[in-house]
Coordinates of C-alpha atoms in Angstrom, one line a residue:
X15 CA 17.2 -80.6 -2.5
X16 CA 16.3 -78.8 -5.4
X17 CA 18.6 -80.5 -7.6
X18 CA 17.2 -83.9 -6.6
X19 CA 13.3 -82.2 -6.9
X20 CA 14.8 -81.7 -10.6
X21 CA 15.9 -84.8 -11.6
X22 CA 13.1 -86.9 -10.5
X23 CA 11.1 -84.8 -12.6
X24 CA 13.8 -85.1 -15.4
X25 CA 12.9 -89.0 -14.5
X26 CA 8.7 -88.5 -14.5
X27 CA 9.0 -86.3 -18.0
X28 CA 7.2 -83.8 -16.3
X29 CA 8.8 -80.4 -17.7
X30 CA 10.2 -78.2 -15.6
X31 CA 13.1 -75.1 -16.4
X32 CA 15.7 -73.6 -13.8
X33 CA 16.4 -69.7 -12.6
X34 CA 13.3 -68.9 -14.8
X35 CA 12.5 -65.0 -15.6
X36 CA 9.2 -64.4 -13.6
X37 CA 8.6 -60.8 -14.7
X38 CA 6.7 -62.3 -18.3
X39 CA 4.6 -64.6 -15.8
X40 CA 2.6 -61.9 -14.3
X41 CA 0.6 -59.1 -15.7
X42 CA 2.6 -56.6 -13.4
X43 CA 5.7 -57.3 -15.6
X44 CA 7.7 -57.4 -11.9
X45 CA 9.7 -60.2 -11.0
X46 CA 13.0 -62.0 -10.4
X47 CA 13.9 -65.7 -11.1
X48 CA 12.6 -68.7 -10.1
X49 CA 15.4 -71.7 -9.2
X50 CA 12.9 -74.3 -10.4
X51 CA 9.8 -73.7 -12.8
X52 CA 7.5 -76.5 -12.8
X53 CA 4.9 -76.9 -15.8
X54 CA 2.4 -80.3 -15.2
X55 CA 0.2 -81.4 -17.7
X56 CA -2.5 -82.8 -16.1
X57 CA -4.3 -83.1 -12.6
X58 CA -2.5 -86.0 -11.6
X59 CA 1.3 -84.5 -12.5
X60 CA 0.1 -81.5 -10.3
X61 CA -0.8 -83.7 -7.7
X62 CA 2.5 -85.7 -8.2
X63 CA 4.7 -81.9 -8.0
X64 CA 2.9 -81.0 -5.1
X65 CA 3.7 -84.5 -3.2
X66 CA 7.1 -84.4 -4.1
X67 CA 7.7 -80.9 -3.3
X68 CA 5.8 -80.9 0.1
X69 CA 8.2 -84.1 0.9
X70 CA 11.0 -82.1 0.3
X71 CA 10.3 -79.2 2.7
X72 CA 11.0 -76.6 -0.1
X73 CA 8.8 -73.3 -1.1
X74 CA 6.7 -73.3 -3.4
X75 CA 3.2 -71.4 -5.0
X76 CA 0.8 -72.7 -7.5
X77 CA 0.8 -70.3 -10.4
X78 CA -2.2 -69.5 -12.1
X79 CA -2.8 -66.7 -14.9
X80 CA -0.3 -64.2 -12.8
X81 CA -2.9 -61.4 -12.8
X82 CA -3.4 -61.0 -9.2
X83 CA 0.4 -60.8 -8.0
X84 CA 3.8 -59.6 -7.3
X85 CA 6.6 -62.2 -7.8
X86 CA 9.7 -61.1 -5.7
X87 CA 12.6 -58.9 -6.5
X88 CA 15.7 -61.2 -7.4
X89 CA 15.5 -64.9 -6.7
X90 CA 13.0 -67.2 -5.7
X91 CA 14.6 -70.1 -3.8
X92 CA 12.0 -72.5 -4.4
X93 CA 9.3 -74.4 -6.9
X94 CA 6.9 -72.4 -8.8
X95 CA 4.5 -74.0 -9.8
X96 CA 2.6 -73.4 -13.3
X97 CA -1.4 -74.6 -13.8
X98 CA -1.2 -73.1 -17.9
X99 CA -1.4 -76.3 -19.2
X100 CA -4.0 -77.8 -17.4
X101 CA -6.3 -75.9 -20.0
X102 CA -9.2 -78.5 -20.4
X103 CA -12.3 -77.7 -20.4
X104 CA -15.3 -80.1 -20.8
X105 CA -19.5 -79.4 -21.8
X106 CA -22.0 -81.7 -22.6
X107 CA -25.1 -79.9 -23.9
X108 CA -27.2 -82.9 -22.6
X109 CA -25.9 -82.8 -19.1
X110 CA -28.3 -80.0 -18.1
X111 CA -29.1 -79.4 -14.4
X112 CA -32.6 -78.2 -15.2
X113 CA -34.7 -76.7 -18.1
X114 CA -32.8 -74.0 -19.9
X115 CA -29.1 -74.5 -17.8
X116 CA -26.1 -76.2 -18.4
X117 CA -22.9 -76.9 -16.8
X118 CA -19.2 -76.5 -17.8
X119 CA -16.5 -77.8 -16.1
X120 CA -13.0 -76.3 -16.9
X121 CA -9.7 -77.3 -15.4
X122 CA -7.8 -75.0 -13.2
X123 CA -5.1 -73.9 -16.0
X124 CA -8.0 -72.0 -18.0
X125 CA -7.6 -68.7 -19.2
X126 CA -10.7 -66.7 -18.0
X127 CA -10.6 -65.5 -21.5
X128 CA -10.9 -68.5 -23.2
X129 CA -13.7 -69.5 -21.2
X130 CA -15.8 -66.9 -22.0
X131 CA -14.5 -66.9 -25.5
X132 CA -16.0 -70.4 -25.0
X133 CA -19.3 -69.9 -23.7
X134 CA -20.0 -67.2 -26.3
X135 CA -19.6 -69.7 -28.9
X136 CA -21.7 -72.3 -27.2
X137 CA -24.6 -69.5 -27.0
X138 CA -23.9 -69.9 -22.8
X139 CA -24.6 -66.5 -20.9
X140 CA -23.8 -65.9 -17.3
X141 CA -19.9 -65.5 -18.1
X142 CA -20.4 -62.0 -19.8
X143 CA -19.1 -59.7 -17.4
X144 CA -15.8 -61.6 -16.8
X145 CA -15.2 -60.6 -20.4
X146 CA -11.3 -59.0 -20.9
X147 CA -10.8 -60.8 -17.1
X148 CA -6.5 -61.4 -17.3
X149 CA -6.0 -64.4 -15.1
X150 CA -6.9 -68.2 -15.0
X151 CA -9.9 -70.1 -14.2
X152 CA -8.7 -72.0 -10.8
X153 CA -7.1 -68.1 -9.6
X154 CA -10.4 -66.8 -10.0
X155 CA -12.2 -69.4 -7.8
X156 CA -10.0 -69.0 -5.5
X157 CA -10.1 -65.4 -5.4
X158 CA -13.6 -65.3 -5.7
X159 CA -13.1 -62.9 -8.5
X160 CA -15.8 -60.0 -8.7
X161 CA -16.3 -58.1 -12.1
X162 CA -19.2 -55.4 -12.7
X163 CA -20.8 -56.9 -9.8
X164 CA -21.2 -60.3 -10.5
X165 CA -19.1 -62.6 -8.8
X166 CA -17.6 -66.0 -9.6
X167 CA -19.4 -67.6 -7.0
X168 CA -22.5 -66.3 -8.4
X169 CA -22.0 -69.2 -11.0
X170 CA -20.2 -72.3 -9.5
X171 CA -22.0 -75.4 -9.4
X172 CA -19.3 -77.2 -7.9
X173 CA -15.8 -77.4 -7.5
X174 CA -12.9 -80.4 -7.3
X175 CA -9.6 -79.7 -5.1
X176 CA -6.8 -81.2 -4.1
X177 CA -6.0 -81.4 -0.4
X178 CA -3.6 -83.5 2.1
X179 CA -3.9 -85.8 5.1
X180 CA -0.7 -86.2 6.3
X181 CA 1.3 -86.7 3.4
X182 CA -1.4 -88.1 1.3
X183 CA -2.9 -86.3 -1.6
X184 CA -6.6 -86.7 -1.9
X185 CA -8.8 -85.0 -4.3
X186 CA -12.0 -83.9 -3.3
X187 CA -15.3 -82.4 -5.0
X188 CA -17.4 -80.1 -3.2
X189 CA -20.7 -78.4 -3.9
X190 CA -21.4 -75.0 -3.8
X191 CA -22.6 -73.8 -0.6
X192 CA -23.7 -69.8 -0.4
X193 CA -22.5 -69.7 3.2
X194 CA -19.0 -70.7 2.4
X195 CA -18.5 -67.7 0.1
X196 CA -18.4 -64.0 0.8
X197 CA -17.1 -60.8 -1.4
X198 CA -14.0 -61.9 -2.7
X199 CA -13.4 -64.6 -0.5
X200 CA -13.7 -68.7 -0.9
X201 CA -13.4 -71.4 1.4
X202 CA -10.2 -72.1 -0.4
X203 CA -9.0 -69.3 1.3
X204 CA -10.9 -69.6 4.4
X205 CA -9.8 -73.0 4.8
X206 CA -6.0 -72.6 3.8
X207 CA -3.2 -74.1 5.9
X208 CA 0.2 -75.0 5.7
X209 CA -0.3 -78.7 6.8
X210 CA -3.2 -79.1 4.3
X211 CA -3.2 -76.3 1.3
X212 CA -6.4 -76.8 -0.6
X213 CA -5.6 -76.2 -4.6
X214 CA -8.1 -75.7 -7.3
X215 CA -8.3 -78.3 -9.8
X216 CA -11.6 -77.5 -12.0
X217 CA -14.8 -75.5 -11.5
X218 CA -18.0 -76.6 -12.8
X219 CA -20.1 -73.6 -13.9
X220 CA -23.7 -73.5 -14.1
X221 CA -24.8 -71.1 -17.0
X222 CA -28.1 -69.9 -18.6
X223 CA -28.6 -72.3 -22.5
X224 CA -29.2 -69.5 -25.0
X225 CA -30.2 -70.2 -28.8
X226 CA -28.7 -69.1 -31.8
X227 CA -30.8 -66.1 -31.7
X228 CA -29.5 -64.4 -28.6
X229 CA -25.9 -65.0 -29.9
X230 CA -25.0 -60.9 -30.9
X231 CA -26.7 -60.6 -27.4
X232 CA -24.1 -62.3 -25.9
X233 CA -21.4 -61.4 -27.9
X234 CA -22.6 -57.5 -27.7
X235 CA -22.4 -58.0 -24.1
X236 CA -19.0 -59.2 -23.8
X237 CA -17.4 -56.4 -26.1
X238 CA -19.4 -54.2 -23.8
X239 CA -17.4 -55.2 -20.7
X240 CA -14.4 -55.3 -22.6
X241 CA -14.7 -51.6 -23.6
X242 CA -15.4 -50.4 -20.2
X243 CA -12.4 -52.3 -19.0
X244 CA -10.4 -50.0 -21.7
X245 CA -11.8 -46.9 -20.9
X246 CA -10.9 -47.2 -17.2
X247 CA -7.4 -48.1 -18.3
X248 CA -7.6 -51.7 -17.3
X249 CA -4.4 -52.2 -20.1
X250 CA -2.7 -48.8 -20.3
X251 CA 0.0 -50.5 -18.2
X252 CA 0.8 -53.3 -16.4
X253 CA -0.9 -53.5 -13.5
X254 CA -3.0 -56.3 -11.5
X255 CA -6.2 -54.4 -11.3
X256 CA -7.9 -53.5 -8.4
X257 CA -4.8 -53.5 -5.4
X258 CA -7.3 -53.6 -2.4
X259 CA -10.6 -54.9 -1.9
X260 CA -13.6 -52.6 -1.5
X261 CA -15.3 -52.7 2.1
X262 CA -19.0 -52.6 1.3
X263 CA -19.5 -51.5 5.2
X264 CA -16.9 -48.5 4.8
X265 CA -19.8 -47.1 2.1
X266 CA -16.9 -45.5 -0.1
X267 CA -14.2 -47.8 -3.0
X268 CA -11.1 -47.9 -1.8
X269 CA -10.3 -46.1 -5.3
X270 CA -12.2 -42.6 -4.2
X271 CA -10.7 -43.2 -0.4
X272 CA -7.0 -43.2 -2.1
X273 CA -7.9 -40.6 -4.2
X274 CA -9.4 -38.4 -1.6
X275 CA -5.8 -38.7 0.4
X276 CA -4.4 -37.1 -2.5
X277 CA -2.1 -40.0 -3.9
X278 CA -3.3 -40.5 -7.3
X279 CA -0.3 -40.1 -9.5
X280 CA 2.1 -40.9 -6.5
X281 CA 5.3 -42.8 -7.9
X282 CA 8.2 -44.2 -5.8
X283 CA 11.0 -45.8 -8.5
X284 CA 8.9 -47.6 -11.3
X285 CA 5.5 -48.0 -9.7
X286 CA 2.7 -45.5 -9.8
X287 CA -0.4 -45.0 -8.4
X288 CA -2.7 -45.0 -11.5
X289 CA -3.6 -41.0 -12.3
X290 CA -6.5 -42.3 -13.8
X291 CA -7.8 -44.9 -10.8
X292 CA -6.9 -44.7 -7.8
X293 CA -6.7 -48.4 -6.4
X294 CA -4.6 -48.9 -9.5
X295 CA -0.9 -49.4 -9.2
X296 CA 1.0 -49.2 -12.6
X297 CA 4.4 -50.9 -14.0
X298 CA 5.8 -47.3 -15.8
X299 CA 8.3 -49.2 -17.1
X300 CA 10.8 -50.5 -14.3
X301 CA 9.0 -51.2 -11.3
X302 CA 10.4 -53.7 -8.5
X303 CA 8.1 -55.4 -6.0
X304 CA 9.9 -53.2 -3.3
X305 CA 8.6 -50.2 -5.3
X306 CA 5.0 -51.7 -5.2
X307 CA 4.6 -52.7 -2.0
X308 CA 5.9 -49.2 -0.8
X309 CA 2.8 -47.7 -2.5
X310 CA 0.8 -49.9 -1.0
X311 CA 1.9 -49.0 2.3
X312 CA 1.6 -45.6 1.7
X313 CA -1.8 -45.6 1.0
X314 CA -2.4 -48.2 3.6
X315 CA -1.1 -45.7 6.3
X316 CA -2.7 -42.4 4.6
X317 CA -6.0 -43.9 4.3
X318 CA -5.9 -45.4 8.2
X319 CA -4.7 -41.9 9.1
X320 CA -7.3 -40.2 7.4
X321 CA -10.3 -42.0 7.3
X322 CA -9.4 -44.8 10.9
X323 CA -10.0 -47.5 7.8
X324 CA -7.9 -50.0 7.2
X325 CA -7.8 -51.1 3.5
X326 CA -7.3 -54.9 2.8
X327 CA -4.7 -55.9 -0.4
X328 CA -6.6 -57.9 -3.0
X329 CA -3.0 -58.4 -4.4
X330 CA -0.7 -61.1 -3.4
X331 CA 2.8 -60.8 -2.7
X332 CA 4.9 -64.1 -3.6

């Protein structure tokens, strides 16, 4: 089946490679190969993949920046499926909701770098904190990503997706709505099922118009967030960040829990809890998803037996 997925995309000239290293694809640097890597160029080739792959009955995962993942040890017998080059991303200073705002809509494939990169440019503030973010735009909504306490829902306007009824593909725009988001949560996770996945296509963001004059602000700001990302050790290795999410109830971070167990600096084969943080886990050089998602178990079971807490991954395993 995946032969035939591969020449009908041979036939659309939609660019696809096969047994594709996935270890470059993520931030972790972990990873296998991937029997058929799929690279769209636009909403409507995305929507086209997705179709054809669903039809076939094969596996698949929509790939966004790779910063929030383990890909699996040795091969992936199915379609990845990369958003990179779905990297549009569309202002019109005019457009503005109300006195002193304006919106930007970017497609899914956008780096959360070049966004802000973006924004800072455009004198926009309200992306600051997501400065030195690894990852894409549509990951991010869909995560709900959180940075220095601002949160991506914080800033959506509204979003577009792409969703199924039956076999049909139907896009669909939605406005924000507080009460469909929570802490790192979205209603595209909320609402996700097999029969009808719901994938990000663009995010319109709603940001504050700055002049000229406040542009050092806004760049000040960002190198600010940046820094602080490096002196936590955001980029000392690879790593995906924060492994599990922090529960606001609990009254402690998952980081100080971990650490309080004692398993900061913890290796099993290439993986390491980060000595300097502990709801990091590190590459040190050879790590294998196995290795990762033994650490993550450990400290899973050490924190439950400890504390009666149960910590929730923020990470996903492909």
């Amino acid at each position: 089946m995946l032969s035939f997925l591969a020449s009908s995309l041979r036939l659309a000239h939609i660019p696809f490679t096969q047994n594709e290293p996935l270890a470059p694809k993520s931030t972790f640097r972990v990873g296998g190969t991937a029997k058929l890597f799929v690279s769209p160029q636009n909403p409507q080739e995305l929507c086209d993949v997705i179709s054809a792959v669903r039809a076939a009955q094969v596996n698949y995962f929509i790939l966004g920046g790779g910063s929030n993942l383990v890909f699996p040890d040795g091969e992936y017998n199915g379609v990845i499926v990369s958003t990179k080059d779905i990297n549009q991303i569309f202002f019109d200073a005019d457009a503005n909701p109300q006195d002193g705002e304006a919106l930007v809509t970017c497609q899914c494939g956008v780096p959360m770098a070049t966004l802000v990169d973006f924004c800072a440019k455009k004198n926009l503030s309200g992306m600051e904190q997501f400065a030195g973010l690894p990852g894409s735009v549509g990951g991010a909504v869909f995560m709900n990503a959180r940075c220095f306490d601002r949160s991506v829902s914080d800033i959506i306007f509204s979003t577009k997706h792409l969703e199924f009824q039956g076999k049909n593909p139907v896009q669909r725009e939605r406005l924000f709505s507080a009460q469909e988001w929570d802490y790192k949560r979205s209603p595209f996770q909320s609402e996700q099922s097999e029969e009808s996945p719901k994938i990000v296509l663009e995010a319109t963001f709603r940001l504050a118009q700055k002049t000229q004059e406040n542009h050092a602000d806004i760049l000040a700001e960002c190198k600010k967030y940046i820094s602080e990302r490096v002196e936590k050790g955001h980029f000392k290795y690879p790593s995906a960040g924060s492994v599990f999410k922090n529960n606001r109830a609990f009254g402690a971070p998952s980081g100080k829990l971990i650490d309080e167990c004692g398993l900061k600096g913890l290796q099993i084969g290439g993986a390491q809890i980060a000595p300097f943080h502990g709801n990091f886990i590190v590459n040190t050089g050879n790590a294998t998803a196995r290795d990762i998602r033994a650490l993550v178990e450990k400290a899973q079971s050490s924190v439950k037996e400890k504390f009666g807490f149960d910590l929730e991954p923020e990470i996903v395993f492909v």
